[in-house]
Amino acid sequence: MARVVRFHEHGGPEVLRIEDINIPKPDRGEVRIHVKALGLNRAEALLRSGNYIETPAFPSGLGLEAAGIVETVGEGVRDIVPGDAVSIVPPVSMVRWPAYGELVTFPAAFVVKHPPSFSWETAAAMWMQYLTAYGALIDIAKLHRNDFVVITAASSSVGLAAIQIANMVGATPIAVTRTSFKKNALLSHGAAHVIASAEENLESRLKEITGPDGVRVVLDPVGGPIFEPLTAAMSRGGILIEYGGLSPDPTPFPLFAVLSKVLTLRGYLVHEIIGDPARLEAAKAFILDGLMSGALKPVIAKTFPFDQIVEAHRFLESNEQFGKIVVTV
């Protein structure tokens, strides 16, 4: 028996329950892990509330990121042995492979060994944010030195990861946040410029910063009315990558900006990186290199104990966090 987090109906954080269940032995190609820490993501709140791309059968587990020690391996697993320190690459389905638990079973293909120098909190906080930012900026947009890149929702874990990756390759990250409350923190974490979209004219500020060349790459999880000023400040042939839909307002299609500048507006899910073995291996190598060199370093907003998973989810939805929420087990 092991304690896991499950929910029996959609709702707010209060529907989460810690329950004792039997965890099956790993099948062929699987690994069972004693979890030491969990990384929380907005996707888990969406699954819990009934607004995610998956539809769970109740009772359902949840969770996309964990780190811990390998307890048992199934047949056919090579290069991973009991006692290894590992972390989990987010699976395509967290309903099939939930991470919130003291003991979890995952396919070996999603399990990554890492140096003992990584803390459990760092290991649990790294894959979703860095894979998402890497896939958009490096794999798709081919971000390079001297590019301007606009990063909206910049204080999120993905936003901070994107700032770090931009700096790692020599690009100039422009952070967009709603108010100036987090401006100094964003600057201290690597943003070259910060724009408070509720207090400043976004289009004018972007044009002032980038000059006639404009912005080649935009990474946005918001959508809504922000599309028009963003595309107005983009360069010819630029690309806007949309990976969310946080805005409750309709998203206009900026027809004339797209036509006149030959822009690419592209939807993106991290699943396209995770589901492609070659692209995933390239992503893992890039991220591990960045973590080992210190160019990439997860920003932990707050840490909760496992017994406070409900409180952790309340904080996840509060918009108060700056970086990643971690739960220790």
Tab-separated table of C-alpha atoms in Angstrom:
chain	number	residue	atom	x	y	z
A	1	MET	CA	0.000	0.000	0.000
A	2	ALA	CA	1.084	3.554	-0.675
A	3	ARG	CA	-0.504	6.959	-0.286
A	4	VAL	CA	-1.606	8.598	-3.533
A	5	VAL	CA	-3.651	11.676	-4.410
A	6	ARG	CA	-6.923	11.025	-6.237
A	7	PHE	CA	-10.193	12.837	-6.927
A	8	HIS	CA	-13.673	11.333	-7.316
A	9	GLU	CA	-15.360	14.317	-8.971
A	10	HIS	CA	-14.414	17.508	-10.748
A	11	GLY	CA	-14.073	20.615	-8.635
A	12	GLY	CA	-11.740	22.882	-6.715
A	13	PRO	CA	-8.678	21.865	-4.722
A	14	GLU	CA	-10.901	20.487	-1.976
A	15	VAL	CA	-11.852	17.433	-4.117
A	16	LEU	CA	-8.297	16.080	-3.829
A	17	ARG	CA	-7.957	13.182	-1.377
A	18	ILE	CA	-4.961	11.263	-0.085
A	19	GLU	CA	-5.823	7.560	-0.186
A	20	ASP	CA	-4.034	4.269	0.446
A	21	ILE	CA	-4.010	1.970	-2.575
A	22	ASN	CA	-2.006	-0.962	-3.902
A	23	ILE	CA	0.600	0.035	-6.480
A	24	PRO	CA	1.100	-2.777	-9.033
A	25	LYS	CA	4.535	-4.153	-9.761
A	26	PRO	CA	6.054	-2.738	-12.921
A	27	ASP	CA	5.177	-4.468	-16.169
A	28	ARG	CA	7.706	-5.092	-18.891
A	29	GLY	CA	9.455	-1.831	-19.753
A	30	GLU	CA	8.256	-0.040	-16.609
A	31	VAL	CA	9.943	1.320	-13.488
A	32	ARG	CA	8.540	1.740	-9.973
A	33	ILE	CA	9.818	4.768	-8.063
A	34	HIS	CA	9.786	5.913	-4.436
A	35	VAL	CA	8.847	9.561	-4.897
A	36	LYS	CA	10.740	12.267	-3.029
A	37	ALA	CA	9.255	15.394	-4.643
A	38	LEU	CA	6.535	16.467	-7.076
A	39	GLY	CA	6.399	19.421	-9.446
A	40	LEU	CA	2.960	21.044	-9.810
A	41	ASN	CA	1.612	22.315	-13.130
A	42	ARG	CA	-1.475	24.229	-14.193
A	43	ALA	CA	-2.471	21.241	-16.336
A	44	GLU	CA	-3.196	19.293	-13.143
A	45	ALA	CA	-5.582	21.976	-11.905
A	46	LEU	CA	-7.304	21.875	-15.296
A	47	LEU	CA	-7.697	18.066	-15.141
A	48	ARG	CA	-9.030	18.293	-11.596
A	49	SER	CA	-11.576	20.975	-12.559
A	50	GLY	CA	-12.714	19.235	-15.778
A	51	ASN	CA	-11.122	21.652	-18.250
A	52	TYR	CA	-8.193	19.610	-19.553
A	53	ILE	CA	-7.569	17.860	-22.875
A	54	GLU	CA	-8.053	14.492	-21.097
A	55	THR	CA	-11.261	13.195	-19.546
A	56	PRO	CA	-10.576	11.073	-16.456
A	57	ALA	CA	-12.527	8.075	-15.222
A	58	PHE	CA	-13.217	8.369	-11.491
A	59	PRO	CA	-11.502	7.926	-9.179
A	60	SER	CA	-8.555	9.450	-11.003
A	61	GLY	CA	-4.981	10.191	-10.140
A	62	LEU	CA	-3.097	13.171	-11.521
A	63	GLY	CA	0.356	14.674	-11.783
A	64	LEU	CA	2.999	15.100	-14.466
A	65	GLU	CA	6.346	15.458	-12.691
A	66	ALA	CA	8.136	13.606	-9.938
A	67	ALA	CA	11.626	12.714	-8.776
A	68	GLY	CA	12.767	9.891	-6.532
A	69	ILE	CA	14.649	6.633	-6.162
A	70	VAL	CA	14.075	3.568	-8.323
A	71	GLU	CA	12.604	0.737	-6.245
A	72	THR	CA	11.954	-1.977	-8.854
A	73	VAL	CA	12.339	-2.379	-12.619
A	74	GLY	CA	10.294	-4.562	-14.944
A	75	GLU	CA	11.573	-6.989	-17.519
A	76	GLY	CA	13.433	-5.528	-20.455
A	77	VAL	CA	14.502	-2.349	-18.647
A	78	ARG	CA	18.142	-1.542	-19.283
A	79	ASP	CA	20.410	1.182	-17.920
A	80	ILE	CA	18.116	1.832	-14.928
A	81	VAL	CA	18.554	-0.147	-11.705
A	82	PRO	CA	17.136	-0.036	-8.178
A	83	GLY	CA	18.741	2.775	-6.206
A	84	ASP	CA	19.118	5.148	-9.173
A	85	ALA	CA	18.148	8.788	-8.598
A	86	VAL	CA	15.675	9.648	-11.341
A	87	SER	CA	13.085	12.131	-12.493
A	88	ILE	CA	10.073	11.733	-14.765
A	89	VAL	CA	9.522	13.320	-18.149
A	90	PRO	CA	5.830	14.311	-18.267
A	91	PRO	CA	3.853	11.515	-19.946
A	92	VAL	CA	1.366	12.127	-22.728
A	93	SER	CA	-1.399	10.969	-20.345
A	94	MET	CA	-1.351	11.751	-16.636
A	95	VAL	CA	-4.588	9.770	-16.262
A	96	ARG	CA	-2.725	6.652	-17.412
A	97	TRP	CA	0.481	7.472	-15.488
A	98	PRO	CA	-0.288	9.805	-12.548
A	99	ALA	CA	2.668	11.138	-10.573
A	100	TYR	CA	1.047	12.282	-7.299
A	101	GLY	CA	1.938	9.474	-4.925
A	102	GLU	CA	4.523	8.018	-2.582
A	103	LEU	CA	5.090	5.169	-5.025
A	104	VAL	CA	4.505	5.448	-8.785
A	105	THR	CA	5.039	3.310	-11.870
A	106	PHE	CA	6.169	4.810	-15.181
A	107	PRO	CA	7.464	3.598	-18.540
A	108	ALA	CA	11.258	3.500	-18.548
A	109	ALA	CA	11.237	5.741	-21.635
A	110	PHE	CA	9.974	8.589	-19.411
A	111	VAL	CA	12.503	8.000	-16.629
A	112	VAL	CA	15.759	9.977	-16.631
A	113	LYS	CA	18.772	9.326	-14.416
A	114	HIS	CA	20.437	12.454	-13.131
A	115	PRO	CA	23.473	13.423	-11.047
A	116	PRO	CA	23.182	13.128	-7.247
A	117	SER	CA	24.071	16.837	-7.123
A	118	PHE	CA	20.500	17.663	-8.213
A	119	SER	CA	18.211	18.233	-5.246
A	120	TRP	CA	14.887	16.393	-5.309
A	121	GLU	CA	13.105	19.746	-5.615
A	122	THR	CA	15.182	20.714	-8.659
A	123	ALA	CA	14.716	17.310	-10.276
A	124	ALA	CA	10.937	17.417	-9.794
A	125	ALA	CA	10.677	20.966	-11.123
A	126	MET	CA	12.624	20.823	-14.350
A	127	TRP	CA	11.082	18.765	-17.132
A	128	MET	CA	7.716	20.319	-17.921
A	129	GLN	CA	8.909	23.919	-17.904
A	130	TYR	CA	12.163	23.367	-19.787
A	131	LEU	CA	10.723	20.896	-22.302
A	132	THR	CA	7.881	23.320	-23.067
A	133	ALA	CA	10.193	26.292	-23.512
A	134	TYR	CA	12.840	24.304	-25.416
A	135	GLY	CA	10.317	22.788	-27.820
A	136	ALA	CA	8.870	26.173	-28.700
A	137	LEU	CA	11.996	28.310	-28.787
A	138	ILE	CA	14.750	25.954	-29.934
A	139	ASP	CA	13.086	23.040	-31.730
A	140	ILE	CA	10.398	25.049	-33.563
A	141	ALA	CA	11.445	28.716	-33.683
A	142	LYS	CA	15.206	28.028	-33.975
A	143	LEU	CA	15.906	30.915	-31.614
A	144	HIS	CA	19.428	32.203	-32.045
A	145	ARG	CA	21.853	34.905	-30.959
A	146	ASN	CA	20.623	38.491	-31.428
A	147	ASP	CA	16.960	37.455	-31.777
A	148	PHE	CA	14.385	39.386	-29.791
A	149	VAL	CA	11.905	37.032	-28.109
A	150	VAL	CA	8.758	38.158	-26.284
A	151	ILE	CA	7.683	35.933	-23.395
A	152	THR	CA	4.222	36.582	-21.960
A	153	ALA	CA	3.064	35.271	-18.564
A	154	ALA	CA	6.754	35.651	-17.846
A	155	SER	CA	6.617	34.905	-14.112
A	156	SER	CA	5.236	31.406	-14.701
A	157	SER	CA	7.617	28.453	-14.522
A	158	VAL	CA	7.608	28.145	-18.331
A	159	GLY	CA	8.112	31.893	-18.718
A	160	LEU	CA	11.148	31.862	-16.421
A	161	ALA	CA	12.511	28.779	-18.191
A	162	ALA	CA	12.111	30.570	-21.525
A	163	ILE	CA	14.025	33.597	-20.221
A	164	GLN	CA	16.879	31.336	-19.142
A	165	ILE	CA	16.951	29.456	-22.460
A	166	ALA	CA	16.930	32.732	-24.409
A	167	ASN	CA	19.922	33.961	-22.431
A	168	MET	CA	21.633	30.598	-22.859
A	169	VAL	CA	21.620	30.970	-26.668
A	170	GLY	CA	22.348	34.710	-26.695
A	171	ALA	CA	18.878	35.992	-27.575
A	172	THR	CA	17.257	39.018	-25.890
A	173	PRO	CA	14.264	38.065	-23.696
A	174	ILE	CA	11.493	40.641	-23.309
A	175	ALA	CA	9.244	39.659	-20.410
A	176	VAL	CA	5.576	40.658	-20.449
A	177	THR	CA	3.675	40.605	-17.170
A	178	ARG	CA	0.354	42.149	-16.211
A	179	THR	CA	1.573	44.707	-13.661
A	180	SER	CA	4.931	46.079	-12.536
A	181	PHE	CA	4.703	44.178	-9.228
A	182	LYS	CA	7.070	41.446	-10.472
A	183	LYS	CA	9.267	43.668	-12.649
A	184	ASN	CA	12.340	43.713	-10.416
A	185	ALA	CA	12.130	39.967	-9.835
A	186	LEU	CA	11.944	39.310	-13.587
A	187	LEU	CA	14.927	41.559	-14.239
A	188	SER	CA	16.912	39.790	-11.527
A	189	HIS	CA	16.067	36.445	-13.132
A	190	GLY	CA	17.427	37.369	-16.538
A	191	ALA	CA	14.835	39.392	-18.437
A	192	ALA	CA	16.529	42.086	-20.524
A	193	HIS	CA	13.345	44.173	-20.551
A	194	VAL	CA	10.033	43.958	-18.684
A	195	ILE	CA	6.720	45.376	-19.928
A	196	ALA	CA	3.672	45.671	-17.645
A	197	SER	CA	0.875	45.162	-20.152
A	198	ALA	CA	-1.857	46.657	-17.919
A	199	GLU	CA	0.186	49.807	-17.304
A	200	GLU	CA	2.030	50.415	-20.569
A	201	ASN	CA	1.251	50.425	-24.280
A	202	LEU	CA	2.538	47.003	-25.291
A	203	GLU	CA	2.932	47.698	-29.005
A	204	SER	CA	4.729	51.013	-28.465
A	205	ARG	CA	7.088	49.601	-25.843
A	206	LEU	CA	7.990	46.625	-28.030
A	207	LYS	CA	8.739	48.871	-30.999
A	208	GLU	CA	10.777	51.159	-28.770
A	209	ILE	CA	12.868	48.235	-27.517
A	210	THR	CA	13.372	46.362	-30.785
A	211	GLY	CA	13.538	49.243	-33.258
A	212	PRO	CA	12.896	48.653	-36.956
A	213	ASP	CA	13.852	44.960	-36.819
A	214	GLY	CA	10.907	44.049	-34.582
A	215	VAL	CA	10.339	40.820	-32.667
A	216	ARG	CA	11.048	37.581	-34.515
A	217	VAL	CA	9.733	35.139	-31.869
A	218	VAL	CA	6.775	35.386	-29.481
A	219	LEU	CA	5.968	32.713	-26.877
A	220	ASP	CA	2.450	33.177	-25.516
A	221	PRO	CA	0.097	31.097	-23.308
A	222	VAL	CA	-2.503	33.855	-22.976
A	223	GLY	CA	-4.237	34.594	-26.284
A	224	GLY	CA	-7.070	37.096	-26.331
A	225	PRO	CA	-6.691	40.782	-27.252
A	226	ILE	CA	-2.919	40.707	-26.707
A	227	PHE	CA	-2.527	39.124	-30.175
A	228	GLU	CA	-3.007	42.449	-31.943
A	229	PRO	CA	-0.237	44.482	-30.239
A	230	LEU	CA	2.093	41.475	-30.275
A	231	THR	CA	1.793	40.855	-34.002
A	232	ALA	CA	1.935	44.590	-34.745
A	233	ALA	CA	5.431	44.653	-33.233
A	234	MET	CA	6.704	41.509	-34.954
A	235	SER	CA	9.286	41.394	-37.728
A	236	ARG	CA	8.682	40.156	-41.255
A	237	GLY	CA	8.654	36.357	-41.245
A	238	GLY	CA	8.270	36.216	-37.466
A	239	ILE	CA	6.632	33.367	-35.571
A	240	LEU	CA	4.144	33.505	-32.691
A	241	ILE	CA	3.867	30.234	-30.776
A	242	GLU	CA	0.694	29.790	-28.761
A	243	TYR	CA	0.779	27.130	-26.037
A	244	GLY	CA	-2.199	28.066	-23.861
A	245	GLY	CA	-5.425	30.010	-23.591
A	246	LEU	CA	-5.423	31.849	-20.288
A	247	SER	CA	-7.415	34.831	-21.518
A	248	PRO	CA	-11.189	34.513	-21.076
A	249	ASP	CA	-11.694	36.891	-24.014
A	250	PRO	CA	-11.913	35.933	-27.702
A	251	THR	CA	-8.630	35.888	-29.594
A	252	PRO	CA	-8.803	38.066	-32.721
A	253	PHE	CA	-7.050	36.968	-35.885
A	254	PRO	CA	-4.679	39.828	-36.827
A	255	LEU	CA	-5.267	39.390	-40.547
A	256	PHE	CA	-3.425	42.402	-41.953
A	257	ALA	CA	-0.360	41.973	-39.741
A	258	VAL	CA	-0.165	38.300	-40.709
A	259	LEU	CA	-0.508	39.079	-44.420
A	260	SER	CA	1.761	42.102	-44.607
A	261	LYS	CA	4.547	40.504	-42.532
A	262	VAL	CA	4.106	36.883	-43.678
A	263	LEU	CA	3.803	35.803	-40.039
A	264	THR	CA	3.443	32.276	-38.719
A	265	LEU	CA	0.933	31.757	-35.885
A	266	ARG	CA	1.490	28.248	-34.559
A	267	GLY	CA	-0.264	26.187	-31.912
A	268	TYR	CA	2.030	24.066	-29.789
A	269	LEU	CA	1.768	21.329	-27.176
A	270	VAL	CA	4.807	19.876	-25.433
A	271	HIS	CA	3.409	16.446	-26.331
A	272	GLU	CA	4.864	16.793	-29.818
A	273	ILE	CA	8.351	16.824	-28.298
A	274	ILE	CA	7.652	14.123	-25.716
A	275	GLY	CA	6.039	11.870	-28.337
A	276	ASP	CA	8.989	12.005	-30.751
A	277	PRO	CA	11.971	9.981	-29.406
A	278	ALA	CA	14.595	11.802	-31.480
A	279	ARG	CA	13.326	15.275	-30.567
A	280	LEU	CA	12.971	14.247	-26.915
A	281	GLU	CA	16.564	13.002	-26.745
A	282	ALA	CA	17.819	16.281	-28.218
A	283	ALA	CA	15.719	18.210	-25.696
A	284	LYS	CA	16.971	16.168	-22.744
A	285	ALA	CA	20.601	16.675	-23.795
A	286	PHE	CA	20.118	20.445	-24.142
A	287	ILE	CA	18.341	20.747	-20.782
A	288	LEU	CA	20.746	18.539	-18.826
A	289	ASP	CA	23.713	20.437	-20.294
A	290	GLY	CA	22.108	23.716	-19.236
A	291	LEU	CA	21.378	22.453	-15.732
A	292	MET	CA	24.902	21.089	-15.275
A	293	SER	CA	26.479	24.346	-16.467
A	294	GLY	CA	24.218	26.479	-14.293
A	295	ALA	CA	22.707	28.320	-17.264
A	296	LEU	CA	19.370	26.725	-16.353
A	297	LYS	CA	18.184	26.720	-12.759
A	298	PRO	CA	14.565	26.070	-11.741
A	299	VAL	CA	12.977	28.871	-9.753
A	300	ILE	CA	10.981	27.405	-6.854
A	301	ALA	CA	8.042	29.572	-5.819
A	302	LYS	CA	7.048	27.621	-2.714
A	303	THR	CA	7.385	24.129	-1.257
A	304	PHE	CA	4.575	22.208	0.461
A	305	PRO	CA	4.576	18.843	2.271
A	306	PHE	CA	2.590	16.006	0.680
A	307	ASP	CA	-0.143	16.239	3.326
A	308	GLN	CA	-0.843	19.810	2.174
A	309	ILE	CA	-1.616	18.959	-1.463
A	310	VAL	CA	-4.959	20.808	-1.233
A	311	GLU	CA	-3.217	23.968	0.004
A	312	ALA	CA	-0.594	23.560	-2.747
A	313	HIS	CA	-3.345	23.495	-5.384
A	314	ARG	CA	-4.967	26.565	-3.864
A	315	PHE	CA	-1.653	28.378	-4.187
A	316	LEU	CA	-1.302	27.066	-7.754
A	317	GLU	CA	-4.550	28.822	-8.667
A	318	SER	CA	-3.831	32.019	-6.755
A	319	ASN	CA	-1.557	33.602	-9.386
A	320	GLU	CA	0.749	34.583	-6.531
A	321	GLN	CA	3.549	32.210	-7.468
A	322	PHE	CA	6.788	33.240	-9.136
A	323	GLY	CA	8.150	30.043	-10.618
A	324	LYS	CA	7.398	26.424	-9.763
A	325	ILE	CA	5.456	24.920	-6.863
A	326	VAL	CA	7.021	21.771	-5.399
A	327	VAL	CA	5.566	19.193	-3.019
A	328	THR	CA	7.922	17.080	-0.926
A	329	VAL	CA	6.903	13.494	-0.192
